[in-house]
mmCIF file of C-alpha atoms in Angstrom:
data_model
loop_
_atom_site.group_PDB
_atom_site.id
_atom_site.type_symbol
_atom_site.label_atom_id
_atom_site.label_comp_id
_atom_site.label_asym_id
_atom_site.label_seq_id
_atom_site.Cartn_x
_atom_site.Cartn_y
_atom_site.Cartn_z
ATOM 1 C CA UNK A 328 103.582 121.441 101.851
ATOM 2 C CA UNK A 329 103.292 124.811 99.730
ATOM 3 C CA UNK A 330 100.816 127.199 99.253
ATOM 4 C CA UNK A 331 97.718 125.644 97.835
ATOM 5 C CA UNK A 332 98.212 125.943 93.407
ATOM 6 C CA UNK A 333 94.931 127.388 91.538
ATOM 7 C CA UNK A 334 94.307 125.657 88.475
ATOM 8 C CA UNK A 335 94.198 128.040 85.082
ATOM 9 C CA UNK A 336 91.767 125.472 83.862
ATOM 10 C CA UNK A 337 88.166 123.693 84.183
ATOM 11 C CA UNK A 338 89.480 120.445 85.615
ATOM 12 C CA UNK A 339 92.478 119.241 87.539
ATOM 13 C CA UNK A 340 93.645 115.866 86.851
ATOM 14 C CA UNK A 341 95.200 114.204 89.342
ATOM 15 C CA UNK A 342 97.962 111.237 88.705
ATOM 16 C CA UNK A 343 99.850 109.706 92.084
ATOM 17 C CA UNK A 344 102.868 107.777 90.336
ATOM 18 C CA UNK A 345 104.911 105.022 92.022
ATOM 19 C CA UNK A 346 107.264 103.004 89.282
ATOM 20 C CA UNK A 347 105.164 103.415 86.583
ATOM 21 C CA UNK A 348 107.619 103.613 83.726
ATOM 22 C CA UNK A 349 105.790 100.690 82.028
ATOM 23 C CA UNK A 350 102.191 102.092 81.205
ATOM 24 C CA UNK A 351 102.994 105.654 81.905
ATOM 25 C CA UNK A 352 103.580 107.097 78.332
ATOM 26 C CA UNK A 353 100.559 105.688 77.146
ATOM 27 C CA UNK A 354 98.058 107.053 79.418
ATOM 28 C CA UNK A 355 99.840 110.680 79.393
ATOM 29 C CA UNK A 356 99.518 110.518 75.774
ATOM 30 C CA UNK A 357 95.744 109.603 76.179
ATOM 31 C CA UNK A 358 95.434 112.509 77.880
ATOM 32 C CA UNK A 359 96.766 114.970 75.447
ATOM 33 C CA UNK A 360 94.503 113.427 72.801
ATOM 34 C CA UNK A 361 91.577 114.250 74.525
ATOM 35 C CA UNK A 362 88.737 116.004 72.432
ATOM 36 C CA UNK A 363 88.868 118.372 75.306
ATOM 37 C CA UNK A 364 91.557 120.115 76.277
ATOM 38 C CA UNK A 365 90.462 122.403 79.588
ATOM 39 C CA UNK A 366 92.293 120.432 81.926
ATOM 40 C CA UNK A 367 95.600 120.285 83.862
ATOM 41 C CA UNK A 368 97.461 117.262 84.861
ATOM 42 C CA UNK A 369 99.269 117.246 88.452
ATOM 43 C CA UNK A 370 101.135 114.323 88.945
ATOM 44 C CA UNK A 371 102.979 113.902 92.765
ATOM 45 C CA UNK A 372 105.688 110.757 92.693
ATOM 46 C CA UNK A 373 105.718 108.456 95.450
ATOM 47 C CA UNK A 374 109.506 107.768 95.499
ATOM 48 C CA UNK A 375 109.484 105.676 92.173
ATOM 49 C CA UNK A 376 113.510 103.710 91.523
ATOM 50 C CA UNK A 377 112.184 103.073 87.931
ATOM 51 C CA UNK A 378 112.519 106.069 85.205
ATOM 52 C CA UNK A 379 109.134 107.552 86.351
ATOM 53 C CA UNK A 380 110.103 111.396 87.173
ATOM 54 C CA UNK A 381 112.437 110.862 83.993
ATOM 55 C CA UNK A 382 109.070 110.228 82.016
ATOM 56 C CA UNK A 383 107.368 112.842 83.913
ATOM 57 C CA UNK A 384 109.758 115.577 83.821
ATOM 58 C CA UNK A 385 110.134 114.924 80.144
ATOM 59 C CA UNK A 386 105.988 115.694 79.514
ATOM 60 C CA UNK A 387 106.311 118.573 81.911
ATOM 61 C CA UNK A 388 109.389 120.325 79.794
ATOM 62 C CA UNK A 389 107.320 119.436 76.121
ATOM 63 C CA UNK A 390 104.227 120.380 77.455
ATOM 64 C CA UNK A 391 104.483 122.951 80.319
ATOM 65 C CA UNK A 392 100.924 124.463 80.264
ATOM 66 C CA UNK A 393 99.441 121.395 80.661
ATOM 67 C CA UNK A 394 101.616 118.838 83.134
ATOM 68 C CA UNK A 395 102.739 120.057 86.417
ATOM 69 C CA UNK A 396 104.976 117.401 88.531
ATOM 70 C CA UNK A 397 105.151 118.562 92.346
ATOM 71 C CA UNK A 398 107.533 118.410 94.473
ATOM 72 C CA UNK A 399 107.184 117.426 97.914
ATOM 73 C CA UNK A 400 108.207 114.707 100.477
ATOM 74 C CA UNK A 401 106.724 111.067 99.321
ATOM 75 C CA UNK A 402 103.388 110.670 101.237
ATOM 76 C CA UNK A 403 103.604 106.615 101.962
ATOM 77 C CA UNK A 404 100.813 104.922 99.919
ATOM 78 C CA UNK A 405 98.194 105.720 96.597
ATOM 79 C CA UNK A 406 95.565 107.119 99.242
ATOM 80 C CA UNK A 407 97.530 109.296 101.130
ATOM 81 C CA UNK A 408 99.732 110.553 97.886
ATOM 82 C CA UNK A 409 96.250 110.888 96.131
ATOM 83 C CA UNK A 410 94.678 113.020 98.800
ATOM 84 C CA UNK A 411 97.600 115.146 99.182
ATOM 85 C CA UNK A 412 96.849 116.112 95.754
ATOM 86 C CA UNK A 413 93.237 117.118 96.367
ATOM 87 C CA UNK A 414 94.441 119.461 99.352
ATOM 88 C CA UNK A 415 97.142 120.951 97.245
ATOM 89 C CA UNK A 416 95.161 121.747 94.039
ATOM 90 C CA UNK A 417 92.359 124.007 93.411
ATOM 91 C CA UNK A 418 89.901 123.458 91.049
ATOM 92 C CA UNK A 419 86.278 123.931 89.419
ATOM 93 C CA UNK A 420 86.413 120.140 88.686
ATOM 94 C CA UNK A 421 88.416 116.924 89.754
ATOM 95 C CA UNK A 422 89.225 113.654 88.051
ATOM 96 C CA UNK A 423 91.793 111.031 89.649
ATOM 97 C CA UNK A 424 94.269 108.937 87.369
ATOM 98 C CA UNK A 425 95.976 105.736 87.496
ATOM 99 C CA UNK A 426 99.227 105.620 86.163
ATOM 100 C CA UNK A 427 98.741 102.571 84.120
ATOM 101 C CA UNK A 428 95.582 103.146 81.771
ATOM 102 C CA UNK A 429 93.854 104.527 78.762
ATOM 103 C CA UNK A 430 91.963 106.912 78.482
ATOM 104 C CA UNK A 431 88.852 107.170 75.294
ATOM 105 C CA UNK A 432 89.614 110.443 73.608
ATOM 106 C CA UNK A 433 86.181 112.132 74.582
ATOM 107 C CA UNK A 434 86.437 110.778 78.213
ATOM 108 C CA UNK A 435 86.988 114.238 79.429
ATOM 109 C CA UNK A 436 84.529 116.388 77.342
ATOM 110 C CA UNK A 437 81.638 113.747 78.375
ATOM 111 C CA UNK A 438 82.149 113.710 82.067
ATOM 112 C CA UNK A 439 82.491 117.260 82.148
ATOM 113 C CA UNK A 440 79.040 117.831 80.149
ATOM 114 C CA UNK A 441 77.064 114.822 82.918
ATOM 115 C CA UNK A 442 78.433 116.612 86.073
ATOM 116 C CA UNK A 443 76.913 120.304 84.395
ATOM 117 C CA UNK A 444 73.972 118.358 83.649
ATOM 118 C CA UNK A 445 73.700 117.091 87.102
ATOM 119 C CA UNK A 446 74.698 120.304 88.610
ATOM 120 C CA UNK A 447 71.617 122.243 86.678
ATOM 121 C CA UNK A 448 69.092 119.321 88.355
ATOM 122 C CA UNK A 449 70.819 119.773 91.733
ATOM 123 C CA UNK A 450 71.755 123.330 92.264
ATOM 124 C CA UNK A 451 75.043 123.578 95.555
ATOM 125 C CA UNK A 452 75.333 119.837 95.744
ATOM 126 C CA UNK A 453 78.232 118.384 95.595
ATOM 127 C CA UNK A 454 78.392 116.057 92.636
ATOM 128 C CA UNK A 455 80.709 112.757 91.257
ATOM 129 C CA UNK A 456 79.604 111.893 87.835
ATOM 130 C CA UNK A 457 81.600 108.028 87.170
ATOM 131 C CA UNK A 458 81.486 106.252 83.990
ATOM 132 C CA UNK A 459 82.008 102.508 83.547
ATOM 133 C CA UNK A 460 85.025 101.045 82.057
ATOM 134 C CA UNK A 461 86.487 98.644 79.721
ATOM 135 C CA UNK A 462 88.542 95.973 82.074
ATOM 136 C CA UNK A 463 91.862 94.801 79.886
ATOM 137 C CA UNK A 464 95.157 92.942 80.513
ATOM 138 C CA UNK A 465 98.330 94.400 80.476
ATOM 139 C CA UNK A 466 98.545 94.393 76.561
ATOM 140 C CA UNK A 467 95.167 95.698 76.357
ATOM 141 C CA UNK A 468 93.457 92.589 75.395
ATOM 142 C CA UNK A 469 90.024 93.038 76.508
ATOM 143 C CA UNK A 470 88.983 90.799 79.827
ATOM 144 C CA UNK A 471 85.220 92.337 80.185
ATOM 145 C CA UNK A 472 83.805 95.074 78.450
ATOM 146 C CA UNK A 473 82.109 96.317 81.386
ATOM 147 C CA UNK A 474 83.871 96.562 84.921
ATOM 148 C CA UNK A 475 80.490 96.903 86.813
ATOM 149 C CA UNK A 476 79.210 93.698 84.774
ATOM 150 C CA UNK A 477 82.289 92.100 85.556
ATOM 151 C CA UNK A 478 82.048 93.032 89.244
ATOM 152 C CA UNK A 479 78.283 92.658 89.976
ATOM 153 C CA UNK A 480 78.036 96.076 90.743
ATOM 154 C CA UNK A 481 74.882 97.436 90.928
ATOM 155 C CA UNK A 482 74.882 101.777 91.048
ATOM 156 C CA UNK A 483 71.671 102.121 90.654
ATOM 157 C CA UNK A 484 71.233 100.392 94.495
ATOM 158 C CA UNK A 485 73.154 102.707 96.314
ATOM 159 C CA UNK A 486 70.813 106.051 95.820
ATOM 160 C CA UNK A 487 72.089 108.046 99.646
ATOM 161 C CA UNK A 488 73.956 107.554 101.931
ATOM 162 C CA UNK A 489 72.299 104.507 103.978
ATOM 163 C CA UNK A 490 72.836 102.562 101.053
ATOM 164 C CA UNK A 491 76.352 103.403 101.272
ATOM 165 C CA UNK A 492 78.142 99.687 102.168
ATOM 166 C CA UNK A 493 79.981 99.251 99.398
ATOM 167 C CA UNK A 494 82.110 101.800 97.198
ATOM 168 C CA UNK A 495 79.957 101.949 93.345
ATOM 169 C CA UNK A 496 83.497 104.396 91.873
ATOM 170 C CA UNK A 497 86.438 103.911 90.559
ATOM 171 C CA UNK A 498 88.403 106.673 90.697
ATOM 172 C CA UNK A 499 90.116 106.396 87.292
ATOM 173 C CA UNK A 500 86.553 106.792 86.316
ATOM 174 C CA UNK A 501 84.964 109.679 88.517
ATOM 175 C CA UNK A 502 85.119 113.172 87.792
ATOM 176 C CA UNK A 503 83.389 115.762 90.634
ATOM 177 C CA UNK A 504 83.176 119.510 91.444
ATOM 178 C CA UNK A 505 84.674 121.570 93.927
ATOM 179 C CA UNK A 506 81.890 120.794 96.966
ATOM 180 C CA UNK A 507 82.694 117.140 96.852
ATOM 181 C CA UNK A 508 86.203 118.416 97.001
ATOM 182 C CA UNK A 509 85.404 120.409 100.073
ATOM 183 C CA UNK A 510 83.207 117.763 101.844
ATOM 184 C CA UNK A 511 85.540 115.111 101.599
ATOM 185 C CA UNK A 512 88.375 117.328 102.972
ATOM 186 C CA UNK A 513 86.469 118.853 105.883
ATOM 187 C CA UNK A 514 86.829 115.044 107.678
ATOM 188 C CA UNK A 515 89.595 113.760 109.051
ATOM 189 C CA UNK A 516 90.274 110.576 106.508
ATOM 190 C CA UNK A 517 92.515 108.308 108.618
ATOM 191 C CA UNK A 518 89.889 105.554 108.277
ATOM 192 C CA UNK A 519 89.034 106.293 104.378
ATOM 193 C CA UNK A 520 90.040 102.623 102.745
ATOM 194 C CA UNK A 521 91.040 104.284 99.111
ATOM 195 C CA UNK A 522 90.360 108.042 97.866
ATOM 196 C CA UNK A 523 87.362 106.922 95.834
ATOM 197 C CA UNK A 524 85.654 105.452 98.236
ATOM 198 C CA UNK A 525 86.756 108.555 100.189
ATOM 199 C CA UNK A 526 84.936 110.744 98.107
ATOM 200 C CA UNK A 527 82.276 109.271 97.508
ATOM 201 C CA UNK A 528 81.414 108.483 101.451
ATOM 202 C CA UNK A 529 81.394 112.038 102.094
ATOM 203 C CA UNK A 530 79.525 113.477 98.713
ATOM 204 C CA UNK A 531 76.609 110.874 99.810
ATOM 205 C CA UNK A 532 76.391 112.178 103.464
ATOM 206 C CA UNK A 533 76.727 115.567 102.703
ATOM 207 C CA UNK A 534 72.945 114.836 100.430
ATOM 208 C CA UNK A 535 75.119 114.771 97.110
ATOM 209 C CA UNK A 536 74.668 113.369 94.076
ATOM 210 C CA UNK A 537 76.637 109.996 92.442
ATOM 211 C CA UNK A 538 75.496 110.091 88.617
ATOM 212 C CA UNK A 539 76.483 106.795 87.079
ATOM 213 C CA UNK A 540 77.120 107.520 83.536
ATOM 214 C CA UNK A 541 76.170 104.147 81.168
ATOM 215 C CA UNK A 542 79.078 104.200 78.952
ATOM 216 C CA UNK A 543 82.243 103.174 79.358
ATOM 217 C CA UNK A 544 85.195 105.589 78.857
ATOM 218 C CA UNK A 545 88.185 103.926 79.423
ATOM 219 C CA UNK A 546 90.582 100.714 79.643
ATOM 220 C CA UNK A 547 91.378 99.900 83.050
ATOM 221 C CA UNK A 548 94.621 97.789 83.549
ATOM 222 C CA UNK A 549 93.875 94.850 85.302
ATOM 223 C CA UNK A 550 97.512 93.219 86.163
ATOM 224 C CA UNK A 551 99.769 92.129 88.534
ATOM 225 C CA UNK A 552 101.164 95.800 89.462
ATOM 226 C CA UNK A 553 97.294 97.123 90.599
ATOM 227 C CA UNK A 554 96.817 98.702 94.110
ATOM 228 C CA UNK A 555 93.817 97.368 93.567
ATOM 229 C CA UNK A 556 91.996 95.579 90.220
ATOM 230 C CA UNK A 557 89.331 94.589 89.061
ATOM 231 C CA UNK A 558 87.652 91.157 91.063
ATOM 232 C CA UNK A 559 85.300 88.679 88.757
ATOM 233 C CA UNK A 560 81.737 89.320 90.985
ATOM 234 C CA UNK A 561 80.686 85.688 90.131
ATOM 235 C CA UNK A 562 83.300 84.545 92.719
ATOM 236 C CA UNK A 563 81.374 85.635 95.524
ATOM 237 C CA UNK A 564 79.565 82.467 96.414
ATOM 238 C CA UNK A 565 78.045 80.856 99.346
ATOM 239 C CA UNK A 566 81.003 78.751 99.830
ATOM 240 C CA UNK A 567 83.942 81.544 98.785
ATOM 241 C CA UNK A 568 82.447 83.797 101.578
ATOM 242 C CA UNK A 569 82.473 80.868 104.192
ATOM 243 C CA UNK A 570 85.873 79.802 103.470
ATOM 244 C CA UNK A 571 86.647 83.543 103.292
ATOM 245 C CA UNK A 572 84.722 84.776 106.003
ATOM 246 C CA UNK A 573 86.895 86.211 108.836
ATOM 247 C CA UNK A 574 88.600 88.320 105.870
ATOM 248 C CA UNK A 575 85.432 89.725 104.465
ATOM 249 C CA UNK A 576 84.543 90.456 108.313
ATOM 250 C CA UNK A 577 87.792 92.335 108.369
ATOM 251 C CA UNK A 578 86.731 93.985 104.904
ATOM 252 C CA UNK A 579 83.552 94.842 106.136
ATOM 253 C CA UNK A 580 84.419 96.027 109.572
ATOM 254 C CA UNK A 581 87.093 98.300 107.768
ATOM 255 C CA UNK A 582 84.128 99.795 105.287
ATOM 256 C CA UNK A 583 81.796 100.122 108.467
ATOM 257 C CA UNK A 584 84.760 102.201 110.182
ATOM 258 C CA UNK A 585 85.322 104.804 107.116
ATOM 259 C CA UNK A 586 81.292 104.948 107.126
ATOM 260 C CA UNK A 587 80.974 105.856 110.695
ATOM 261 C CA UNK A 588 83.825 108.479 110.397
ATOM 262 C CA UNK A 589 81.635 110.080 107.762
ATOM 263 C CA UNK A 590 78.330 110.126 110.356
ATOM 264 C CA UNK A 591 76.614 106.554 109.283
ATOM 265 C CA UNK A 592 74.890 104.913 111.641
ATOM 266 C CA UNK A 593 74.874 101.799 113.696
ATOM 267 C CA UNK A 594 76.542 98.494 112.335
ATOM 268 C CA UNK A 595 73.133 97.180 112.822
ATOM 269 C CA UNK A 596 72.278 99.636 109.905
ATOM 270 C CA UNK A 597 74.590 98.800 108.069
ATOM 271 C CA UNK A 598 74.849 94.872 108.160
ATOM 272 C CA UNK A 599 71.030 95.848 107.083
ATOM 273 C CA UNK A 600 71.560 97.709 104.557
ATOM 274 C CA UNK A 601 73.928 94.840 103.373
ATOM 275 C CA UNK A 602 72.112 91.952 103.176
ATOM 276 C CA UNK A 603 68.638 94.378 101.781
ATOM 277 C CA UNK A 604 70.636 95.683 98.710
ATOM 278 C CA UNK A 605 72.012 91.534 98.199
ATOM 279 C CA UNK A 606 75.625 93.334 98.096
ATOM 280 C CA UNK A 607 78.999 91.164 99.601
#
């Protein structure tokens, strides 16, 4: 990999692309209508066979001080291609993009006002500020109007870091400042299940700060290309998790291994935490 790039601007947004040609247009374009404009958008393919770096290469030639598309070897999956980007970019401030959604035109200038809001009440923290989101099909048909709602999560249960058993952010929907940046990078992530919940880990046990903003600030895609989508919370019964239960053991032992990479304590702790806080 290069030298590490310094970003001319507030905010680095970071897009890891693999065959995106469908959506792709629509959330660049969502982008550039932004009501704020201090950010950049680095985008890192993942070996895409569709007309992705086509698309991309197209933006980057019509707008070149705002879409940079680097060029280095494919890095094998959305989390590893994701956190290559955070190592390779410099920045005040961070936000992470899918490839396949929309984002409201004042996304940006609001989630760059709550993390200088939280950074006044919490002086050298690191800081994620993560709105909520609008969950919608492929065609943008609305499915849920709120993706926490919709996914019986809860943000206002998981306050530090011993509350940390489930991940609360999406990372479509997070943007954070340069100390989360650093605190998640000074780990080795091997065990990190997504970049999100990556991030998030390590801002909570480094004493951050996770600010869940109320409003939602973009449509999430929830189709049959996702990494990973949105999941209906009401599924989670008594009977799912028994019929399901030595793949949410598997789940679980996988969160519990990214925890304890990050410093968490005993599995006692957190089975304990789980079943306190009433989270699956």
């Amino acid at each position: 990999m290069e030298s590490v790039i310094h970003n001319p601007q507030p905010i680095a947004i970071l897009m890891a692309t693999y065959n995106g040609e469908k959506y792709l247009r629509e959330q660049i374009d969502s982008f550039l209508g932004q009501s704020s404009h201090q950010w950049h958008l680095y985008v890192h393919d993942d070996g895409s066979t569709d007309d992705t770096i086509g698309i991309l290469s197209g933006y980057v030639e019509r707008y070149p001080d705002q879409v940079t598309l680097l060029d280095y070897p494919s890095q094998g999956g959305a989390l590893q291609n994701f956190m290559s980007l955070l190592e390779y970019v410099e920045a005040d401030y961070y936000m992470f993009s899918d490839q396949d959604d929309v984002w409201h035109p004042t996304k940006v200038e609001k989630s760059l006002l709550a993390v200088k809001e939280q950074e006044k009440l919490h002086p050298d923290k690191p800081v994620i500020v993560h709105s909520d989101v609008r969950v919608v099909d492929g065609e943008l048909r609305l499915l849920h109007p709120s993706y926490r709602q919709y996914g019986h999560i809860y943000p206002e249960q998981v306050t530090d870091f011993s509350h940390c058993v489930i991940n609360i952010t999406l990372g479509c929907a997070m943007l954070f400042n340069r100390l989360a940046r650093q605190v998640s990078l000074a780990r080795p992530w091997r065990h990190a299940l997504m970049h999100d919940g990556w991030v998030t880990t390590c801002t909570f046990a480094a004493g951050g700060v996770v600010f869940a903003m109320p409003e939602a600030l973009l449509e999430y895609r929830n189709h049959g290309g996702n990494t990973i989508g949105a999941v209906d919370g009401s599924r989670f019964t008594i009977g799912y998790r028994l019929r399901h239960f030595f793949e949410m053991l598997r789940l679980n032992f996988r969160q519990y291994r990214m925890l304890r990479s990050a410093g968490y304590g005993s599995i006692i702790t957190y089975y304990y935490n789980k079943f306190k806080l009433h989270i699956h």
